[in-house]
PDB file of C-alpha atoms in Angstrom:
ATOM      1  CA  LEU B   3      -5.342 -20.548  15.766  1.00  0.00           C
ATOM      2  CA  ARG B   4      -2.695 -18.588  17.677  1.00  0.00           C
ATOM      3  CA  PRO B   5       0.534 -16.765  16.759  1.00  0.00           C
ATOM      4  CA  LYS B   6       3.796 -18.673  17.163  1.00  0.00           C
ATOM      5  CA  THR B   7       5.623 -15.550  18.338  1.00  0.00           C
ATOM      6  CA  VAL B   8       4.584 -12.251  19.891  1.00  0.00           C
ATOM      7  CA  PRO B   9       5.524  -9.535  17.358  1.00  0.00           C
ATOM      8  CA  ARG B  10       3.131  -6.692  16.685  1.00  0.00           C
ATOM      9  CA  GLY B  11       0.729  -7.809  13.981  1.00  0.00           C
ATOM     10  CA  HIS B  12      -2.838  -8.943  13.349  1.00  0.00           C
ATOM     11  CA  LEU B  13      -3.611 -12.607  13.915  1.00  0.00           C
ATOM     12  CA  VAL B  14      -6.066 -12.544  10.975  1.00  0.00           C
ATOM     13  CA  GLY B  15      -5.408  -9.608   8.642  1.00  0.00           C
ATOM     14  CA  LEU B  16      -7.193  -9.104   5.315  1.00  0.00           C
ATOM     15  CA  ARG B  17      -6.323  -6.335   2.856  1.00  0.00           C
ATOM     16  CA  GLY B  18      -8.349  -5.532  -0.235  1.00  0.00           C
ATOM     17  CA  ALA B  19     -10.504  -8.669  -0.175  1.00  0.00           C
ATOM     18  CA  ARG B  20     -14.024  -9.568  -1.305  1.00  0.00           C
ATOM     19  CA  ASN B  21     -16.583 -12.091  -0.074  1.00  0.00           C
ATOM     20  CA  VAL B  22     -14.689 -13.738   2.798  1.00  0.00           C
ATOM     21  CA  ARG B  23     -15.995 -16.247   5.357  1.00  0.00           C
ATOM     22  CA  LEU B  24     -14.375 -16.890   8.740  1.00  0.00           C
ATOM     23  CA  GLU B  25     -16.288 -19.635  10.497  1.00  0.00           C
ATOM     24  CA  GLY B  26     -16.066 -22.332  13.132  1.00  0.00           C
ATOM     25  CA  ILE B  27     -12.632 -21.644  14.587  1.00  0.00           C
ATOM     26  CA  ILE B  28     -11.059 -20.586  17.883  1.00  0.00           C
ATOM     27  CA  LEU B  29      -8.624 -17.652  17.863  1.00  0.00           C
ATOM     28  CA  ARG B  30      -6.138 -16.917  20.631  1.00  0.00           C
ATOM     29  CA  ASN B  31      -4.148 -13.726  20.191  1.00  0.00           C
ATOM     30  CA  ASP B  32      -0.950 -13.360  22.242  1.00  0.00           C
ATOM     31  CA  ALA B  33       0.172 -10.196  20.419  1.00  0.00           C
ATOM     32  CA  PRO B  34      -0.625  -6.565  21.363  1.00  0.00           C
ATOM     33  CA  GLU B  35      -2.568  -5.920  18.151  1.00  0.00           C
ATOM     34  CA  TRP B  36      -6.078  -6.366  16.790  1.00  0.00           C
ATOM     35  CA  THR B  37      -7.023 -10.006  16.393  1.00  0.00           C
ATOM     36  CA  VAL B  38      -9.195  -9.882  13.243  1.00  0.00           C
ATOM     37  CA  ARG B  39      -8.813  -6.888  10.953  1.00  0.00           C
ATOM     38  CA  PRO B  40     -10.701  -6.717   7.646  1.00  0.00           C
ATOM     39  CA  PHE B  41      -9.079  -3.730   5.899  1.00  0.00           C
ATOM     40  CA  HIS B  42     -10.697  -2.429   2.695  1.00  0.00           C
ATOM     41  CA  VAL B  43     -12.845  -5.551   2.592  1.00  0.00           C
ATOM     42  CA  LYS B  44     -16.281  -5.708   0.962  1.00  0.00           C
ATOM     43  CA  GLY B  45     -18.382  -8.649   2.006  1.00  0.00           C
ATOM     44  CA  MET B  46     -17.276 -10.730   5.004  1.00  0.00           C
ATOM     45  CA  ARG B  47     -19.115 -13.126   7.309  1.00  0.00           C
ATOM     46  CA  ILE B  48     -17.608 -13.964  10.702  1.00  0.00           C
ATOM     47  CA  GLU B  49     -19.708 -16.662  12.354  1.00  0.00           C
ATOM     48  CA  ASP B  50     -19.396 -19.338  15.050  1.00  0.00           C
ATOM     49  CA  VAL B  51     -16.009 -18.007  16.178  1.00  0.00           C
ATOM     50  CA  LYS B  52     -14.528 -17.991  19.682  1.00  0.00           C
ATOM     51  CA  LEU B  53     -11.902 -15.312  20.194  1.00  0.00           C
ATOM     52  CA  PHE B  54      -9.546 -14.584  23.097  1.00  0.00           C
ATOM     53  CA  SER B  55      -6.862 -11.893  23.412  1.00  0.00           C
ATOM     54  CA  LEU B  56      -4.401 -11.452  26.247  1.00  0.00           C
ATOM     55  CA  LEU B  57      -2.599  -8.107  25.956  1.00  0.00           C
ATOM     56  CA  LEU B  58      -3.476  -4.422  26.070  1.00  0.00           C
ATOM     57  CA  GLY B  59      -4.255  -3.197  22.549  1.00  0.00           C
ATOM     58  CA  ALA B  60      -5.448  -6.597  21.372  1.00  0.00           C
ATOM     59  CA  ASP B  61      -8.915  -5.742  20.077  1.00  0.00           C
ATOM     60  CA  GLY B  62     -11.187  -8.523  18.907  1.00  0.00           C
ATOM     61  CA  ILE B  63     -12.723  -7.714  15.511  1.00  0.00           C
ATOM     62  CA  ASP B  64     -12.020  -4.315  13.920  1.00  0.00           C
ATOM     63  CA  PRO B  65     -13.611  -3.815  10.470  1.00  0.00           C
ATOM     64  CA  THR B  66     -11.585  -0.943   8.976  1.00  0.00           C
ATOM     65  CA  ASN B  67     -12.597   0.915   5.817  1.00  0.00           C
ATOM     66  CA  SER B  68     -14.858  -2.053   5.144  1.00  0.00           C
ATOM     67  CA  SER B  69     -18.494  -2.658   4.259  1.00  0.00           C
ATOM     68  CA  ASP B  70     -21.067  -5.450   4.152  1.00  0.00           C
ATOM     69  CA  ILE B  71     -19.635  -7.137   7.260  1.00  0.00           C
ATOM     70  CA  THR B  72     -21.653  -9.600   9.377  1.00  0.00           C
ATOM     71  CA  ILE B  73     -20.436 -10.732  12.806  1.00  0.00           C
ATOM     72  CA  ARG B  74     -22.772 -13.381  14.212  1.00  0.00           C
ATOM     73  CA  ASP B  75     -22.746 -16.072  16.895  1.00  0.00           C
ATOM     74  CA  VAL B  76     -19.349 -15.027  18.253  1.00  0.00           C
ATOM     75  CA  PHE B  77     -17.924 -15.336  21.757  1.00  0.00           C
ATOM     76  CA  GLU B  78     -15.160 -12.856  22.582  1.00  0.00           C
ATOM     77  CA  ARG B  79     -13.085 -12.151  25.641  1.00  0.00           C
ATOM     78  CA  THR B  80     -10.563  -9.468  24.799  1.00  0.00           C
ATOM     79  CA  SER B  81      -8.118  -7.203  26.600  1.00  0.00           C
ATOM     80  CA  ASP B  82      -9.338  -4.226  24.561  1.00  0.00           C
ATOM     81  CA  ASP B  83     -12.393  -3.453  22.398  1.00  0.00           C
ATOM     82  CA  ASN B  84     -14.465  -6.464  21.391  1.00  0.00           C
ATOM     83  CA  VAL B  85     -15.686  -4.888  18.129  1.00  0.00           C
ATOM     84  CA  SER B  86     -14.465  -1.523  16.846  1.00  0.00           C
ATOM     85  CA  ILE B  87     -15.503  -0.123  13.458  1.00  0.00           C
ATOM     86  CA  LYS B  88     -12.758   2.136  12.152  1.00  0.00           C
ATOM     87  CA  GLY B  89     -11.540   4.163   9.201  1.00  0.00           C
ATOM     88  CA  PHE B  90      -8.033   5.231   8.194  1.00  0.00           C
ATOM     89  CA  PRO B  91      -7.056   7.873   5.598  1.00  0.00           C
ATOM     90  CA  LEU B  92      -6.291   6.815   2.034  1.00  0.00           C
ATOM     91  CA  THR B  93      -2.594   7.577   2.384  1.00  0.00           C
ATOM     92  CA  GLU B  94       0.327   5.434   1.276  1.00  0.00           C
ATOM     93  CA  ARG B  95       1.120   4.593   4.881  1.00  0.00           C
ATOM     94  CA  PHE B  96      -2.111   2.616   5.150  1.00  0.00           C
ATOM     95  CA  THR B  97      -2.911   1.544   1.586  1.00  0.00           C
ATOM     96  CA  GLN B  98       0.424   0.476   0.114  1.00  0.00           C
ATOM     97  CA  GLY B  99       0.045  -2.739  -1.866  1.00  0.00           C
ATOM     98  CA  ILE B 100      -3.766  -2.643  -2.119  1.00  0.00           C
ATOM     99  CA  ASP B 101      -5.363  -2.584  -5.569  1.00  0.00           C
ATOM    100  CA  PRO B 102      -6.829   0.963  -5.894  1.00  0.00           C
ATOM    101  CA  SER B 103     -10.136  -0.483  -7.095  1.00  0.00           C
ATOM    102  CA  PHE B 104     -10.527  -2.131  -3.680  1.00  0.00           C
ATOM    103  CA  LEU B 105     -10.101   1.047  -1.610  1.00  0.00           C
ATOM    104  CA  ASN B 106     -13.138   2.180   0.384  1.00  0.00           C
ATOM    105  CA  GLN B 107     -13.721   5.765   1.436  1.00  0.00           C
ATOM    106  CA  ASP B 108     -17.041   4.833   3.054  1.00  0.00           C
ATOM    107  CA  ILE B 109     -17.844   2.381   5.833  1.00  0.00           C
ATOM    108  CA  GLY B 110     -21.280   0.814   5.863  1.00  0.00           C
ATOM    109  CA  ASN B 111     -23.656  -2.050   6.395  1.00  0.00           C
ATOM    110  CA  VAL B 112     -21.984  -3.640   9.430  1.00  0.00           C
ATOM    111  CA  LEU B 113     -24.067  -6.038  11.534  1.00  0.00           C
ATOM    112  CA  VAL B 114     -23.062  -7.455  14.936  1.00  0.00           C
ATOM    113  CA  GLU B 115     -25.663  -9.819  16.373  1.00  0.00           C
ATOM    114  CA  ASP B 116     -26.446 -12.890  18.472  1.00  0.00           C
ATOM    115  CA  SER B 117     -23.081 -12.811  20.247  1.00  0.00           C
ATOM    116  CA  VAL B 118     -21.573 -12.843  23.746  1.00  0.00           C
ATOM    117  CA  LEU B 119     -18.919 -10.249  24.567  1.00  0.00           C
ATOM    118  CA  TRP B 120     -16.520  -9.839  27.513  1.00  0.00           C
ATOM    119  CA  CYS B 121     -14.202  -6.833  27.501  1.00  0.00           C
ATOM    120  CA  ASP B 122     -11.363  -6.367  29.991  1.00  0.00           C
ATOM    121  CA  GLN B 123     -10.848  -2.765  28.884  1.00  0.00           C
ATOM    122  CA  SER B 124     -12.609  -0.219  26.700  1.00  0.00           C
ATOM    123  CA  ALA B 125     -15.808  -0.961  24.736  1.00  0.00           C
ATOM    124  CA  ALA B 126     -17.898  -3.938  23.778  1.00  0.00           C
ATOM    125  CA  VAL B 127     -18.986  -2.226  20.541  1.00  0.00           C
ATOM    126  CA  MET B 128     -17.351   1.019  19.401  1.00  0.00           C
ATOM    127  CA  ILE B 129     -17.521   3.147  16.281  1.00  0.00           C
ATOM    128  CA  GLY B 130     -14.143   4.900  16.053  1.00  0.00           C
ATOM    129  CA  ALA B 131     -12.022   6.256  17.535  1.00  0.00           C
ATOM    130  CA  GLU B 132      -9.959   6.164  14.343  1.00  0.00           C
ATOM    131  CA  SER B 133     -12.780   7.147  12.027  1.00  0.00           C
ATOM    132  CA  SER B 134     -11.338   8.864   8.979  1.00  0.00           C
ATOM    133  CA  ALA B 135     -13.865   8.317   6.187  1.00  0.00           C
ATOM    134  CA  ARG B 136     -16.400  10.218   4.123  1.00  0.00           C
ATOM    135  CA  GLU B 137     -19.311   8.374   5.711  1.00  0.00           C
ATOM    136  CA  ILE B 138     -20.028   5.751   8.361  1.00  0.00           C
ATOM    137  CA  ARG B 139     -23.577   4.437   7.992  1.00  0.00           C
ATOM    138  CA  ASP B 140     -25.938   1.540   8.603  1.00  0.00           C
ATOM    139  CA  ILE B 141     -24.279   0.055  11.677  1.00  0.00           C
ATOM    140  CA  THR B 142     -26.394  -2.355  13.766  1.00  0.00           C
ATOM    141  CA  ALA B 143     -25.529  -4.115  17.029  1.00  0.00           C
ATOM    142  CA  ARG B 144     -28.375  -6.243  18.342  1.00  0.00           C
ATOM    143  CA  ASN B 145     -29.219  -9.281  20.436  1.00  0.00           C
ATOM    144  CA  LEU B 146     -25.960  -9.158  22.367  1.00  0.00           C
ATOM    145  CA  ILE B 147     -24.975 -10.192  25.884  1.00  0.00           C
ATOM    146  CA  VAL B 148     -22.110  -8.270  27.494  1.00  0.00           C
ATOM    147  CA  LEU B 149     -20.913 -10.447  30.368  1.00  0.00           C
ATOM    148  CA  ASP B 150     -18.491  -7.850  31.749  1.00  0.00           C
ATOM    149  CA  ASP B 151     -16.885  -4.598  30.649  1.00  0.00           C
ATOM    150  CA  CYS B 152     -14.295  -2.742  32.687  1.00  0.00           C
ATOM    151  CA  ASP B 153     -11.537  -0.118  32.560  1.00  0.00           C
ATOM    152  CA  PHE B 154      -9.062  -1.991  34.721  1.00  0.00           C
ATOM    153  CA  PHE B 155      -6.082  -1.220  32.429  1.00  0.00           C
ATOM    154  CA  ALA B 156      -7.170   2.298  31.423  1.00  0.00           C
ATOM    155  CA  ALA B 157      -4.479   4.975  31.368  1.00  0.00           C
ATOM    156  CA  PRO B 158      -5.139   7.608  34.056  1.00  0.00           C
ATOM    157  CA  ASP B 159      -4.222  10.562  31.786  1.00  0.00           C
ATOM    158  CA  THR B 160      -6.946   9.947  29.176  1.00  0.00           C
ATOM    159  CA  ASP B 161      -9.762  12.492  29.085  1.00  0.00           C
ATOM    160  CA  TYR B 162     -12.542   9.933  28.808  1.00  0.00           C
ATOM    161  CA  GLY B 163     -13.127   6.303  29.549  1.00  0.00           C
ATOM    162  CA  PRO B 164     -14.758   4.369  26.716  1.00  0.00           C
ATOM    163  CA  ALA B 165     -18.309   3.327  27.484  1.00  0.00           C
ATOM    164  CA  VAL B 166     -19.698  -0.154  26.949  1.00  0.00           C
ATOM    165  CA  LEU B 167     -21.242   1.090  23.674  1.00  0.00           C
ATOM    166  CA  GLY B 168     -20.040   4.223  21.941  1.00  0.00           C
ATOM    167  CA  ILE B 169     -19.558   6.440  18.937  1.00  0.00           C
ATOM    168  CA  TYR B 170     -16.168   8.185  18.977  1.00  0.00           C
ATOM    169  CA  HIS B 171     -16.206  10.622  16.090  1.00  0.00           C
ATOM    170  CA  GLY B 172     -12.569  11.316  15.232  1.00  0.00           C
ATOM    171  CA  GLY B 173     -12.649  12.905  11.757  1.00  0.00           C
ATOM    172  CA  ASN B 174     -14.952  14.880   9.465  1.00  0.00           C
ATOM    173  CA  GLU B 175     -17.128  11.959   8.453  1.00  0.00           C
ATOM    174  CA  THR B 176     -20.910  11.748   8.561  1.00  0.00           C
ATOM    175  CA  VAL B 177     -22.200   9.084  10.938  1.00  0.00           C
ATOM    176  CA  SER B 178     -25.772   7.935  10.291  1.00  0.00           C
ATOM    177  CA  ASN B 179     -28.281   5.155  10.891  1.00  0.00           C
ATOM    178  CA  VAL B 180     -26.645   3.514  13.920  1.00  0.00           C
ATOM    179  CA  LEU B 181     -28.763   1.106  15.973  1.00  0.00           C
ATOM    180  CA  PHE B 182     -28.030  -0.550  19.329  1.00  0.00           C
ATOM    181  CA  ASP B 183     -30.924  -2.914  20.099  1.00  0.00           C
ATOM    182  CA  ASN B 184     -31.717  -5.605  22.675  1.00  0.00           C
ATOM    183  CA  ILE B 185     -28.357  -5.625  24.441  1.00  0.00           C
ATOM    184  CA  THR B 186     -28.035  -7.149  27.912  1.00  0.00           C
ATOM    185  CA  ILE B 187     -25.168  -5.819  30.061  1.00  0.00           C
ATOM    186  CA  GLU B 188     -24.560  -8.030  33.080  1.00  0.00           C
ATOM    187  CA  GLU B 189     -21.532  -6.410  34.767  1.00  0.00           C
ATOM    188  CA  VAL B 190     -19.694  -3.077  34.442  1.00  0.00           C
ATOM    189  CA  HIS B 191     -16.508  -2.141  36.340  1.00  0.00           C
ATOM    190  CA  ALA B 192     -14.324   0.956  36.344  1.00  0.00           C
ATOM    191  CA  TYR B 193     -11.452   0.442  38.730  1.00  0.00           C
ATOM    192  CA  GLU B 194      -9.472   3.616  37.987  1.00  0.00           C
ATOM    193  CA  ARG B 195     -12.178   6.173  37.216  1.00  0.00           C
ATOM    194  CA  GLY B 196     -14.816   5.036  39.642  1.00  0.00           C
ATOM    195  CA  ALA B 197     -17.578   5.180  37.002  1.00  0.00           C
ATOM    196  CA  LYS B 198     -18.161   3.784  33.533  1.00  0.00           C
ATOM    197  CA  ARG B 199     -20.899   4.824  31.144  1.00  0.00           C
ATOM    198  CA  VAL B 200     -23.153   2.490  29.231  1.00  0.00           C
ATOM    199  CA  PHE B 201     -23.223   4.714  26.125  1.00  0.00           C
ATOM    200  CA  ASP B 202     -21.086   7.603  24.871  1.00  0.00           C
ATOM    201  CA  PHE B 203     -21.007   9.935  21.908  1.00  0.00           C
ATOM    202  CA  VAL B 204     -17.679  11.797  21.747  1.00  0.00           C
ATOM    203  CA  LEU B 205     -16.307  14.330  19.238  1.00  0.00           C
ATOM    204  CA  ARG B 206     -12.525  14.321  19.219  1.00  0.00           C
ATOM    205  CA  LYS B 207      -9.753  14.737  16.645  1.00  0.00           C
ATOM    206  CA  TYR B 208      -7.109  12.046  16.295  1.00  0.00           C
ATOM    207  CA  PRO B 209      -4.278  13.828  14.429  1.00  0.00           C
ATOM    208  CA  SER B 210      -1.988  10.811  14.208  1.00  0.00           C
ATOM    209  CA  TYR B 211      -4.456   9.257  11.769  1.00  0.00           C
ATOM    210  CA  GLY B 212      -5.091  12.430   9.775  1.00  0.00           C
ATOM    211  CA  PRO B 213      -8.337  14.295   9.211  1.00  0.00           C
ATOM    212  CA  GLY B 214     -11.361  12.853   7.478  1.00  0.00           C
ATOM    213  CA  TRP B 215     -12.275  13.762   3.916  1.00  0.00           C
TER     214      TRP B 215
END
């Protein structure tokens, strides 16, 4: 599956959904936007998927304001984050058209396992940086192989370079019960900064997305 044109937009975008399965397909994203974005989704299994993105800003899988998400047996090579768990404020800008009963203020129970990741910029697995929520909890990344992770396209004026694995706390939310376990990192490159960390925990406000609750 690939977009026919290159406008800004998610290749697979879900809004206010329940109990979704995405299995056994190949995704190629030619647009500068996240490839798979579950937004206010409760219950989703992403399994046996191969995912490729080509442009800066084209994350792989970004569960946003979502819970009970399983990502398993996935191969990703992306030009930005492979997996980034995010939260946006409950403002009209982000929630227009979603049934209010589907809106999630908490993010939880996200599992990423048994997968192979290759990131051309930024992080293999990141919590944040857009993290406006009441709570982010029960996040597990385990049994992963990171083939390569680099900052080749990183902007020189940023004040940090995302690590291979990281928590980027951007709001007022509580972050709890996060586990990174049995992760093999084969190659790490940082062409512009000269160094790249394996793990980071960063506190930073992101005003364009509003404060947390």
